[in-house]
Coordinates of C-alpha atoms in Angstrom, one line a residue:
Chain J
M24 CA -64.7 -80.1 -30.0
A25 CA -61.9 -79.9 -32.5
L26 CA -60.1 -76.6 -32.4
S27 CA -60.5 -75.1 -35.8
N28 CA -58.4 -72.3 -37.5
E29 CA -61.4 -70.1 -37.7
Y30 CA -62.0 -70.5 -33.9
I31 CA -58.4 -69.6 -33.1
K32 CA -58.6 -66.6 -35.5
E33 CA -61.8 -65.4 -33.9
K34 CA -60.4 -65.7 -30.4
L35 CA -57.3 -63.8 -31.4
I36 CA -59.3 -61.0 -33.1
E37 CA -61.7 -60.8 -30.1
K38 CA -58.7 -60.3 -27.7
F39 CA -56.3 -58.2 -29.8
G40 CA -58.5 -56.6 -32.4
D41 CA -56.5 -55.3 -35.4
Q42 CA -53.2 -55.7 -33.6
V43 CA -53.0 -59.3 -35.0
T44 CA -53.0 -59.4 -38.8
G45 CA -51.9 -61.3 -41.8
F46 CA -54.0 -64.4 -41.3
E47 CA -53.1 -67.1 -43.8
E48 CA -53.3 -70.8 -44.0
P49 CA -50.4 -72.0 -46.1
Y50 CA -50.7 -75.9 -46.2
S51 CA -53.5 -75.6 -43.8
L52 CA -51.3 -74.3 -40.9
L53 CA -52.7 -71.1 -39.4
T54 CA -50.2 -68.3 -39.7
F55 CA -50.6 -64.8 -38.3
R56 CA -48.4 -61.9 -37.1
S57 CA -48.6 -59.1 -34.7
D58 CA -46.6 -56.1 -33.6
K59 CA -43.3 -57.1 -31.8
E60 CA -44.3 -55.0 -28.8
I61 CA -47.2 -57.4 -27.8
N62 CA -45.5 -60.7 -28.6
L63 CA -45.5 -61.8 -25.0
K64 CA -49.1 -60.8 -24.6
V65 CA -50.1 -62.9 -27.6
L66 CA -47.9 -65.9 -26.5
N67 CA -49.3 -65.7 -23.0
F68 CA -52.8 -65.5 -24.3
L69 CA -52.2 -68.5 -26.5
V70 CA -50.8 -70.5 -23.6
E71 CA -53.2 -69.4 -20.8
E72 CA -56.5 -69.1 -22.6
E73 CA -58.6 -72.2 -21.6
S74 CA -59.9 -73.0 -25.0
L75 CA -56.5 -72.6 -26.9
Q76 CA -53.7 -74.0 -24.7
F77 CA -50.8 -73.8 -27.1
G78 CA -48.5 -74.8 -24.3
F79 CA -45.7 -76.4 -26.4
L80 CA -43.1 -74.3 -28.2
T81 CA -42.1 -76.6 -31.1
D82 CA -39.7 -74.2 -32.8
L83 CA -38.4 -70.7 -32.8
C84 CA -36.3 -69.2 -35.5
G85 CA -35.5 -66.1 -37.4
V86 CA -35.8 -65.2 -41.1
H87 CA -34.2 -62.3 -42.9
Y88 CA -36.2 -60.3 -45.6
P89 CA -33.8 -57.6 -46.8
D90 CA -36.5 -56.0 -49.1
N91 CA -39.0 -55.6 -46.3
K92 CA -37.9 -52.1 -45.3
G93 CA -38.3 -51.4 -41.6
Q94 CA -39.3 -54.9 -40.8
E95 CA -36.4 -56.9 -42.2
I96 CA -36.1 -59.6 -39.5
A97 CA -38.9 -62.0 -38.6
V98 CA -39.0 -64.2 -35.5
V99 CA -41.2 -67.2 -36.1
Y100 CA -42.8 -69.2 -33.4
H101 CA -44.3 -72.6 -34.0
L102 CA -46.7 -73.5 -31.3
H103 CA -48.5 -76.8 -30.6
N104 CA -51.6 -77.7 -28.7
M105 CA -50.9 -81.3 -27.9
R106 CA -54.3 -82.2 -26.6
E107 CA -56.1 -81.2 -29.8
N108 CA -53.1 -81.8 -31.9
V109 CA -53.2 -78.4 -33.6
R110 CA -50.2 -76.3 -34.7
I111 CA -50.0 -72.6 -35.4
R112 CA -47.3 -70.2 -36.6
Y113 CA -46.9 -66.9 -35.2
K114 CA -44.5 -64.2 -36.5
V115 CA -43.2 -60.9 -35.3
F116 CA -41.2 -58.5 -37.4
T117 CA -38.4 -56.1 -36.3
S118 CA -36.2 -53.7 -38.0
I119 CA -32.6 -54.6 -38.7
A120 CA -31.3 -51.3 -37.4
K121 CA -32.8 -52.1 -33.9
P122 CA -33.6 -55.8 -33.8
E123 CA -35.3 -56.1 -30.4
V124 CA -38.0 -58.6 -29.4
Y125 CA -39.0 -59.5 -25.9
T126 CA -37.8 -62.8 -24.8
A127 CA -40.2 -65.8 -24.4
T128 CA -38.0 -67.5 -21.8
G129 CA -40.4 -66.6 -19.0
I130 CA -43.1 -68.6 -20.7
F131 CA -41.1 -71.5 -22.2
A132 CA -37.9 -72.7 -20.6
G133 CA -37.0 -74.2 -24.0
A134 CA -36.9 -70.8 -25.7
N135 CA -33.6 -70.1 -24.0
W136 CA -31.3 -71.8 -26.6
M137 CA -33.6 -71.3 -29.5
E138 CA -33.4 -67.5 -28.8
R139 CA -29.6 -67.7 -28.4
E140 CA -29.4 -69.4 -31.7
T141 CA -31.6 -66.8 -33.3
Y142 CA -29.4 -64.1 -31.8
D143 CA -26.3 -65.9 -33.0
F144 CA -27.4 -66.1 -36.6
Y145 CA -29.6 -63.0 -37.0
G146 CA -28.5 -60.7 -34.2
V147 CA -32.0 -60.4 -32.7
N148 CA -31.6 -58.9 -29.2
F149 CA -34.0 -60.7 -27.0
I150 CA -34.8 -58.2 -24.3
G151 CA -34.7 -59.8 -20.9
H152 CA -33.0 -63.0 -22.0
P153 CA -31.0 -64.4 -19.0
N154 CA -27.9 -65.4 -21.0
L155 CA -27.9 -63.9 -24.4
K156 CA -24.7 -65.0 -26.1
R157 CA -23.6 -66.9 -29.1
I158 CA -24.2 -70.6 -29.0
L159 CA -23.1 -72.3 -32.2
N160 CA -20.4 -69.8 -33.4
V161 CA -17.3 -68.5 -31.7
E162 CA -17.9 -65.5 -29.4
E163 CA -15.4 -63.3 -31.1
M164 CA -17.5 -63.2 -34.3
D165 CA -18.8 -59.6 -34.9
Y166 CA -21.4 -60.4 -37.6
F167 CA -24.5 -62.4 -37.9
P168 CA -23.9 -65.0 -40.6
M169 CA -27.4 -66.1 -41.6
R170 CA -28.3 -62.7 -42.7
K171 CA -28.8 -62.4 -46.5
E172 CA -26.0 -59.9 -46.9
Y173 CA -23.5 -62.7 -46.4
P174 CA -24.0 -64.8 -49.5
L175 CA -22.4 -68.2 -49.4
E176 CA -20.2 -68.2 -52.4
D177 CA -17.5 -65.7 -53.2
Q178 CA -19.2 -63.4 -55.6
S179 CA -15.9 -62.1 -57.0
R180 CA -15.2 -65.4 -58.6
I181 CA -15.0 -64.9 -62.4
D182 CA -14.1 -68.5 -63.3
K183 CA -17.7 -69.7 -63.1
D184 CA -20.4 -68.2 -65.4
D185 CA -23.5 -68.3 -63.3
E186 CA -25.8 -68.5 -66.3
M187 CA -24.4 -71.9 -67.1
F188 CA -25.3 -73.2 -63.6
G189 CA -28.8 -72.0 -63.5
R190 CA -28.1 -69.4 -60.8
Chain A
M17 CA -14.9 -71.2 -5.9
S18 CA -18.3 -69.9 -6.7
D19 CA -19.5 -66.7 -5.3
N20 CA -22.9 -68.0 -4.1
V21 CA -21.4 -70.5 -1.6
L22 CA -20.8 -69.0 1.9
L23 CA -17.8 -70.5 3.5
P24 CA -16.5 -70.3 6.9
S25 CA -13.0 -68.9 6.7
G26 CA -10.2 -71.4 6.3
S27 CA -12.6 -74.2 5.6
I28 CA -11.6 -76.6 2.8
E29 CA -14.3 -79.1 3.3
K30 CA -17.0 -76.8 1.7
Q31 CA -15.0 -75.5 -1.1
T32 CA -16.4 -76.2 -4.5
T33 CA -14.3 -77.4 -7.4
T34 CA -14.9 -76.4 -11.1
L35 CA -14.5 -79.3 -13.4
N36 CA -14.6 -79.4 -17.1
L37 CA -16.5 -82.6 -18.0
G38 CA -15.6 -83.0 -21.6
P39 CA -15.3 -82.0 -24.4
T40 CA -13.0 -84.8 -25.4
H41 CA -13.8 -87.8 -23.1
P42 CA -15.7 -90.6 -24.8
A43 CA -18.3 -90.6 -22.1
T44 CA -19.3 -87.1 -22.9
H45 CA -20.6 -88.4 -26.2
G46 CA -19.1 -86.3 -28.8
V47 CA -18.0 -82.7 -28.2
F48 CA -20.1 -81.4 -25.4
Q49 CA -18.4 -79.5 -22.7
N50 CA -20.1 -79.3 -19.3
I51 CA -18.5 -77.0 -16.8
I52 CA -19.6 -78.5 -13.5
E53 CA -19.3 -77.0 -10.0
L54 CA -18.7 -79.7 -7.5
D55 CA -19.0 -79.7 -3.8
G56 CA -17.2 -83.0 -3.1
E57 CA -18.8 -85.3 -5.4
K58 CA -22.1 -83.5 -5.5
I59 CA -23.0 -81.2 -8.5
V60 CA -24.1 -77.8 -7.3
A61 CA -24.3 -76.1 -10.7
A62 CA -23.7 -77.0 -14.3
D63 CA -23.3 -75.1 -17.6
S64 CA -23.3 -76.7 -21.0
T65 CA -21.6 -75.6 -24.1
V66 CA -22.3 -76.7 -27.6
G67 CA -20.9 -75.4 -30.8
Y68 CA -17.8 -77.4 -31.8
I69 CA -18.8 -79.0 -35.0
H70 CA -21.2 -76.5 -36.4
R71 CA -21.4 -76.9 -40.2
A72 CA -23.8 -74.2 -41.2
F73 CA -26.3 -76.6 -42.8
E74 CA -29.1 -74.0 -42.8
K75 CA -26.9 -71.5 -44.6
I76 CA -25.6 -73.9 -47.2
A77 CA -29.2 -75.1 -47.9
E78 CA -30.1 -71.6 -49.0
R79 CA -27.9 -72.1 -52.1
R80 CA -28.8 -75.6 -53.0
S81 CA -31.5 -77.6 -54.9
L82 CA -33.6 -80.1 -53.1
Y83 CA -31.5 -83.2 -53.9
Q84 CA -28.4 -81.3 -52.9
I85 CA -29.8 -80.8 -49.5
T86 CA -30.6 -84.5 -48.9
P87 CA -26.9 -85.3 -48.0
L88 CA -26.9 -82.5 -45.5
T89 CA -29.9 -84.1 -43.7
D90 CA -28.4 -87.5 -43.2
R91 CA -25.5 -85.9 -41.3
L92 CA -27.9 -84.6 -38.6
N93 CA -28.6 -87.6 -36.6
Y94 CA -26.1 -90.0 -38.1
C95 CA -27.2 -92.9 -35.9
S96 CA -30.6 -93.0 -37.8
A97 CA -29.8 -91.2 -41.1
P98 CA -32.7 -92.6 -43.1
I99 CA -35.3 -91.0 -40.8
N100 CA -33.8 -87.6 -41.6
N101 CA -33.7 -88.4 -45.3
M102 CA -37.3 -89.5 -45.2
G103 CA -38.3 -86.5 -43.1
W104 CA -36.8 -84.2 -45.7
H105 CA -38.3 -85.9 -48.7
L106 CA -41.8 -85.9 -46.9
T107 CA -41.4 -82.2 -46.4
C108 CA -40.6 -81.7 -50.1
E109 CA -43.5 -83.8 -51.1
K110 CA -45.8 -81.8 -48.9
L111 CA -44.5 -78.6 -50.5
L112 CA -44.7 -79.9 -54.0
K113 CA -48.0 -81.8 -53.3
V114 CA -46.7 -85.1 -54.5
Q115 CA -48.7 -88.3 -53.6
V116 CA -46.7 -91.4 -53.1
P117 CA -47.9 -95.0 -53.8
K118 CA -48.8 -97.4 -51.1
R119 CA -45.8 -99.6 -51.6
V120 CA -43.4 -96.6 -51.1
D121 CA -45.0 -95.8 -47.7
Y122 CA -44.6 -99.3 -46.5
L123 CA -40.9 -99.5 -47.7
R124 CA -40.3 -96.2 -46.0
V125 CA -41.9 -97.4 -42.8
I126 CA -39.6 -100.5 -42.8
I127 CA -36.5 -98.3 -43.3
M128 CA -37.5 -95.8 -40.7
E129 CA -38.2 -98.5 -38.1
L130 CA -34.9 -100.2 -38.8
A131 CA -33.2 -96.9 -38.3
R132 CA -35.1 -96.3 -35.1
I133 CA -33.9 -99.7 -33.8
T134 CA -30.2 -99.0 -34.6
D135 CA -30.4 -95.7 -33.0
H136 CA -32.0 -97.1 -29.8
L137 CA -29.7 -100.1 -29.6
I138 CA -26.6 -97.9 -29.8
C139 CA -28.0 -95.5 -27.3
N140 CA -29.0 -98.1 -24.8
S141 CA -25.9 -100.2 -25.2
I142 CA -23.6 -97.2 -24.9
M143 CA -25.5 -96.3 -21.7
G144 CA -24.4 -99.7 -20.5
V145 CA -20.8 -99.0 -21.4
D146 CA -21.0 -95.6 -19.7
S147 CA -22.2 -97.3 -16.5
G148 CA -19.5 -99.9 -16.6
A149 CA -20.9 -102.9 -18.6
Y150 CA -19.3 -103.5 -22.0
T151 CA -21.0 -106.9 -22.7
G152 CA -24.4 -105.7 -23.9
F153 CA -22.7 -103.4 -26.4
L154 CA -21.0 -106.4 -28.0
Y155 CA -24.3 -108.4 -28.1
V156 CA -26.2 -105.8 -30.1
M157 CA -23.5 -104.3 -32.2
Q158 CA -23.5 -107.0 -34.9
Y159 CA -27.2 -106.4 -35.5
R160 CA -26.5 -102.7 -36.2
E161 CA -24.0 -104.1 -38.8
L162 CA -26.7 -106.2 -40.2
V163 CA -29.0 -103.2 -40.6
Y164 CA -26.2 -101.3 -42.3
E165 CA -25.9 -104.1 -44.7
I166 CA -29.6 -103.8 -45.5
Y167 CA -29.0 -100.0 -46.1
E168 CA -26.1 -100.9 -48.3
E169 CA -28.2 -103.3 -50.3
I170 CA -30.9 -100.6 -50.8
C171 CA -28.8 -97.5 -51.5
G172 CA -25.2 -98.5 -51.7
S173 CA -24.0 -96.7 -48.5
R174 CA -24.0 -97.6 -44.9
L175 CA -23.8 -94.7 -42.5
T176 CA -24.8 -91.5 -44.4
T177 CA -27.3 -93.2 -46.4
N178 CA -29.0 -90.7 -48.7
I179 CA -31.8 -93.2 -49.2
G180 CA -34.8 -92.3 -51.3
R181 CA -36.0 -89.8 -53.7
I182 CA -38.8 -87.3 -53.8
G183 CA -41.7 -89.5 -54.6
G184 CA -40.2 -92.9 -53.6
F185 CA -36.9 -94.8 -54.0
E186 CA -34.2 -94.8 -56.5
R187 CA -34.7 -98.6 -57.1
D188 CA -36.7 -101.4 -55.8
F189 CA -35.5 -103.4 -52.7
T190 CA -33.6 -106.4 -53.9
N191 CA -34.5 -109.9 -52.8
T192 CA -31.2 -109.9 -50.8
A193 CA -32.5 -106.8 -48.9
F194 CA -35.8 -108.6 -48.0
E195 CA -33.9 -111.7 -47.0
K196 CA -31.7 -109.7 -44.7
I197 CA -34.7 -107.8 -43.2
E198 CA -36.3 -111.2 -42.5
R199 CA -33.0 -112.5 -41.0
F200 CA -33.0 -109.5 -38.8
L201 CA -36.5 -110.0 -37.7
R202 CA -35.8 -113.7 -37.0
E203 CA -32.6 -113.2 -35.0
Y204 CA -32.8 -109.9 -33.3
P205 CA -35.6 -110.6 -30.8
A206 CA -33.5 -113.3 -29.0
V207 CA -30.6 -110.8 -28.7
L208 CA -32.7 -108.0 -27.6
K209 CA -34.2 -110.3 -24.9
E210 CA -30.8 -111.3 -23.8
F211 CA -29.8 -107.7 -23.7
E212 CA -32.8 -106.8 -21.6
D213 CA -32.1 -109.7 -19.2
L214 CA -28.6 -108.4 -18.8
F215 CA -29.6 -104.8 -17.8
T216 CA -33.2 -104.4 -16.8
R217 CA -33.1 -106.2 -13.4
N218 CA -29.4 -105.8 -12.9
R219 CA -28.7 -104.5 -9.4
I220 CA -25.7 -102.4 -10.4
F221 CA -27.4 -100.9 -13.4
M222 CA -30.5 -100.1 -11.5
E223 CA -28.6 -98.3 -8.7
R224 CA -26.9 -96.3 -11.4
A225 CA -29.9 -95.4 -13.4
I226 CA -32.9 -95.2 -11.2
G227 CA -33.4 -91.7 -9.9
A228 CA -30.7 -90.3 -12.0
G229 CA -31.6 -87.0 -13.7
P230 CA -35.4 -87.2 -13.3
I231 CA -37.5 -84.6 -14.9
S232 CA -41.3 -84.0 -14.4
A233 CA -43.8 -84.1 -17.3
E234 CA -44.6 -80.3 -16.9
R235 CA -40.9 -79.4 -16.9
A236 CA -40.1 -81.6 -19.9
L237 CA -42.9 -80.0 -21.9
N238 CA -41.8 -76.6 -20.9
Y239 CA -38.3 -77.4 -22.1
G240 CA -39.7 -78.8 -25.5
F241 CA -38.8 -82.4 -24.9
T242 CA -40.1 -84.9 -27.5
G243 CA -39.5 -88.5 -28.3
P244 CA -38.5 -91.1 -25.7
N245 CA -37.2 -88.5 -23.3
L246 CA -40.7 -87.0 -23.1
R247 CA -42.5 -90.3 -23.0
A248 CA -40.3 -91.5 -20.1
A249 CA -41.6 -88.5 -18.1
G250 CA -45.1 -89.9 -18.8
V251 CA -46.4 -87.9 -21.7
D252 CA -47.9 -90.1 -24.4
Y253 CA -46.8 -88.0 -27.4
D254 CA -45.6 -89.7 -30.6
V255 CA -45.8 -87.9 -34.0
R256 CA -46.4 -91.3 -35.7
V257 CA -49.7 -91.5 -33.7
V258 CA -50.9 -88.0 -33.4
S259 CA -50.1 -86.8 -37.0
P260 CA -49.4 -90.0 -38.9
Y261 CA -47.3 -89.8 -42.1
S262 CA -46.4 -92.7 -44.4
R263 CA -49.6 -94.6 -43.4
Y264 CA -48.5 -95.2 -39.8
E265 CA -52.2 -95.0 -39.0
E266 CA -52.6 -98.4 -40.6
F267 CA -50.2 -100.0 -38.2
D268 CA -50.9 -101.6 -34.8
F269 CA -48.4 -100.6 -32.2
E270 CA -48.1 -99.3 -28.7
V271 CA -46.3 -96.3 -27.4
P272 CA -44.2 -97.2 -24.3
V273 CA -44.6 -94.6 -21.6
G274 CA -42.6 -94.2 -18.4
S275 CA -43.6 -92.4 -15.2
T276 CA -40.7 -90.8 -13.4
G277 CA -38.7 -89.4 -16.3
D278 CA -35.4 -90.7 -14.8
S279 CA -32.6 -92.4 -16.8
Y280 CA -33.9 -95.9 -16.0
D281 CA -37.3 -95.0 -17.6
R282 CA -35.7 -93.5 -20.6
F283 CA -33.8 -96.8 -21.0
L284 CA -36.9 -98.9 -20.7
V285 CA -38.9 -96.6 -23.1
R286 CA -36.2 -97.1 -25.7
N287 CA -36.1 -100.9 -25.2
G288 CA -39.9 -101.1 -25.4
E289 CA -39.8 -99.0 -28.7
M290 CA -37.4 -101.5 -30.2
W291 CA -40.0 -104.3 -29.7
Q292 CA -42.7 -102.1 -31.2
S293 CA -40.5 -101.3 -34.1
L294 CA -40.0 -105.0 -34.8
R295 CA -43.8 -105.4 -34.7
I296 CA -44.2 -102.6 -37.2
I297 CA -41.7 -104.0 -39.6
E298 CA -43.4 -107.4 -39.5
Q299 CA -46.7 -105.8 -40.3
A300 CA -45.2 -103.7 -43.1
L301 CA -43.8 -106.8 -44.7
R302 CA -47.1 -108.5 -44.6
K303 CA -48.8 -105.5 -46.0
L304 CA -46.3 -105.4 -48.9
N305 CA -47.0 -109.1 -49.6
D306 CA -50.7 -108.3 -49.7
L307 CA -50.4 -105.7 -52.5
K308 CA -51.7 -106.8 -55.8
G309 CA -51.2 -105.9 -59.4
E310 CA -49.4 -102.7 -60.2
E311 CA -49.4 -101.6 -56.6
A312 CA -47.1 -104.5 -55.8
T313 CA -44.3 -103.4 -58.0
V314 CA -44.3 -99.6 -58.3
Y315 CA -41.7 -98.1 -56.0
H316 CA -41.9 -94.4 -56.9
A317 CA -44.5 -91.8 -57.8
D318 CA -45.0 -90.7 -61.3
V319 CA -43.6 -87.2 -60.9
P320 CA -40.9 -86.7 -63.6
E321 CA -40.4 -83.0 -62.6
Y322 CA -38.9 -84.1 -59.3
Y323 CA -38.0 -87.8 -59.6
L324 CA -34.7 -88.4 -61.2
P325 CA -34.7 -90.5 -64.3
P326 CA -33.2 -94.1 -64.0
K327 CA -29.5 -94.2 -64.0
K328 CA -29.4 -96.6 -67.0
D329 CA -31.2 -94.0 -69.1
V330 CA -29.0 -91.2 -67.9
Y331 CA -25.9 -93.0 -69.1
T332 CA -27.4 -93.9 -72.5
K333 CA -30.0 -91.2 -73.5
M334 CA -29.4 -87.6 -74.0
E335 CA -32.9 -86.5 -72.9
A336 CA -32.6 -88.4 -69.6
L337 CA -29.2 -86.9 -69.0
I338 CA -30.5 -83.4 -69.6
W339 CA -33.4 -84.0 -67.4
H340 CA -31.3 -85.4 -64.6
F341 CA -29.1 -82.4 -64.9
K342 CA -32.0 -80.0 -64.8
I343 CA -33.4 -81.6 -61.6
I344 CA -30.1 -81.7 -59.8
M345 CA -29.2 -78.2 -60.6
G346 CA -32.6 -77.0 -59.7
E347 CA -33.7 -75.7 -63.0
I348 CA -37.2 -76.5 -62.1
N349 CA -38.7 -74.0 -59.7
M350 CA -40.7 -74.9 -56.6
P351 CA -44.1 -73.4 -55.7
A352 CA -43.8 -70.5 -53.2
G353 CA -45.0 -71.2 -49.7
E354 CA -44.2 -72.1 -46.2
V355 CA -44.4 -75.6 -44.8
Y356 CA -43.6 -77.2 -41.5
N357 CA -43.4 -80.9 -41.4
A358 CA -42.5 -83.2 -38.6
V359 CA -41.5 -86.8 -38.3
E360 CA -40.8 -88.9 -35.3
G361 CA -37.1 -89.1 -35.3
A362 CA -35.3 -91.7 -33.1
N363 CA -34.9 -89.1 -30.3
G364 CA -37.8 -86.8 -30.8
E365 CA -39.8 -84.7 -33.2
L366 CA -37.6 -83.9 -36.1
G367 CA -39.2 -80.9 -37.9
F368 CA -38.3 -79.1 -41.2
Y369 CA -39.5 -75.5 -41.6
F370 CA -39.2 -74.7 -45.2
I371 CA -39.9 -71.3 -46.7
S372 CA -39.9 -71.2 -50.5
D373 CA -40.0 -68.0 -52.5
G374 CA -40.6 -69.9 -55.8
G375 CA -36.9 -70.2 -56.6
R376 CA -34.6 -73.2 -57.0
S377 CA -33.5 -73.3 -53.3
P378 CA -35.2 -72.7 -50.0
Y379 CA -35.4 -69.1 -49.1
R380 CA -34.9 -70.3 -45.5
L381 CA -34.6 -73.8 -44.1
H382 CA -34.8 -74.5 -40.5
F383 CA -34.2 -77.8 -38.8
R384 CA -36.0 -78.4 -35.6
R385 CA -33.4 -80.6 -34.0
P386 CA -34.8 -82.5 -30.9
C387 CA -31.3 -82.9 -29.3
F388 CA -30.6 -79.2 -29.4
I389 CA -33.8 -78.3 -27.7
Y390 CA -33.8 -80.8 -24.9
Y391 CA -30.0 -80.7 -24.0
Q392 CA -30.6 -77.3 -22.4
A393 CA -32.4 -79.1 -19.5
Y394 CA -29.3 -81.1 -18.7
A395 CA -27.9 -78.6 -16.2
E396 CA -31.2 -78.6 -14.3
M397 CA -31.4 -82.4 -14.5
V398 CA -28.0 -83.1 -12.9
K399 CA -28.1 -80.4 -10.3
G400 CA -27.9 -82.0 -6.9
A401 CA -26.8 -85.3 -8.4
M402 CA -23.4 -87.0 -8.0
L403 CA -20.7 -86.7 -10.5
S404 CA -21.1 -90.3 -11.7
D405 CA -24.8 -89.6 -12.4
A406 CA -23.8 -86.8 -14.8
I407 CA -22.5 -89.4 -17.2
V408 CA -25.4 -91.8 -17.0
V409 CA -27.9 -88.9 -17.5
M410 CA -26.0 -87.8 -20.5
S411 CA -26.0 -91.1 -22.2
S412 CA -29.6 -91.8 -21.3
M413 CA -30.7 -88.6 -23.1
N414 CA -29.4 -89.9 -26.5
L415 CA -27.4 -86.9 -27.5
I416 CA -26.1 -86.8 -31.1
A417 CA -23.5 -84.2 -31.7
G418 CA -24.3 -83.8 -35.4
E419 CA -27.9 -83.1 -34.7
M420 CA -27.4 -80.7 -31.8
D421 CA -25.0 -78.6 -33.6
A422 CA -26.3 -78.4 -37.1

């Protein structure tokens, strides 16, 4: 039996009720979110549940939404069920004032560096991570460069008229 | 001396040594530093460091239009740049819902498989160099040059190719390009055969590679391995087969699978894949010849909003120039949405996670780089091995610094 998006959605709602929300299917990839407090429970359920078996962590990354007050930072997991070849996307949101999410390293060994990268760029503090330090940037850095408050170009430049460049 | 080793007082036999393997030695493949704790010649612990050539691709991409991002992608895995380019264009096409003609798919397959061959031949021959055999490298190197000539014929550059456009190719393949591809298909099998003969049953090479850095299938999956490294551990996972793109489903090829997941298996899987890639290219050429009528000549989709106007027009017609400028500067907005698209890169699943908010640039672009994800298993794989194994294991993993550290 092919694993359909509706079935995964039903299973999740059956287990977690209204704690999992925001079901969408952009480009037919099932996307949903939950409270950050239960991220390990959801991940564990997705891995352990006999009929789901999303045992492969394809990708983990952060996104910054500065306008989303109280929930500025998203941590996005892409999971893959290799037997049925179904992918899903799971998001948790956390505030930028206290960006804390439980680490998934206990479930996926591969989450280790991906979480370090997310910490490096977005400052997400993965609670329980065995070695949470910067990985691509220098350790002396005291800011998180992928956040939107660090725009790429020097905004004080006046020799370029942005309107002329479609920006 | 590490704290966790209990020593009898005054003993020097049991003392451990801390050794910095890399980051500058050629055998450490780029800029990877491995801090290795040695007991004699045996590795008791290892810690890997990356982060020396970080270029902030993802940040830069947040300010650029789609075509301005293409040159960033071919600097990821620079041994097989066209696969990265194609992966990026396929992601854009998925987001923009662009359908490409048959011929484009076949041409893309040819280019991607050529790129896979060059990547694997470099990896395998360098593995020979790292284990003390230089000859094999010289055998195959001239054929990488031939493939680079093919790229040059198609797009004008050799290493960082920037091949392709959203919807197809900038120009059709020339006859010279096809002649060179056919020459490659004619001559390379003999060289590959000779290369295999030199290594596969070579006593010294076998002693160096068999049993070096093994990893079980469960562990490999848990670490997020993909590509030849995962297949060497016995998992039959190939993006080209499970979620085909560019009409890979029409091609007849096998996926070589190993069993033990050691360095020797990784070597064999890569060699096997080169043979399969040759098969795929042959089939693609035949399929191209079978195309009839308009299908046989069209080399790009009809999407003027995203496909750049021909260079000849850009230089001579005002409208074409304006349109070219508008596309390059990202005047044309993209639909909002989120898309994840993966291709089978030469060393694993290369994924692009693209969030668009409807503007000219991605709101967030994340590259899933296979190297970055599987290199974290290195410390575990060399633990308990000899120092000399550390080098072979590293070269057998096909680590590309540019991709790891994007």
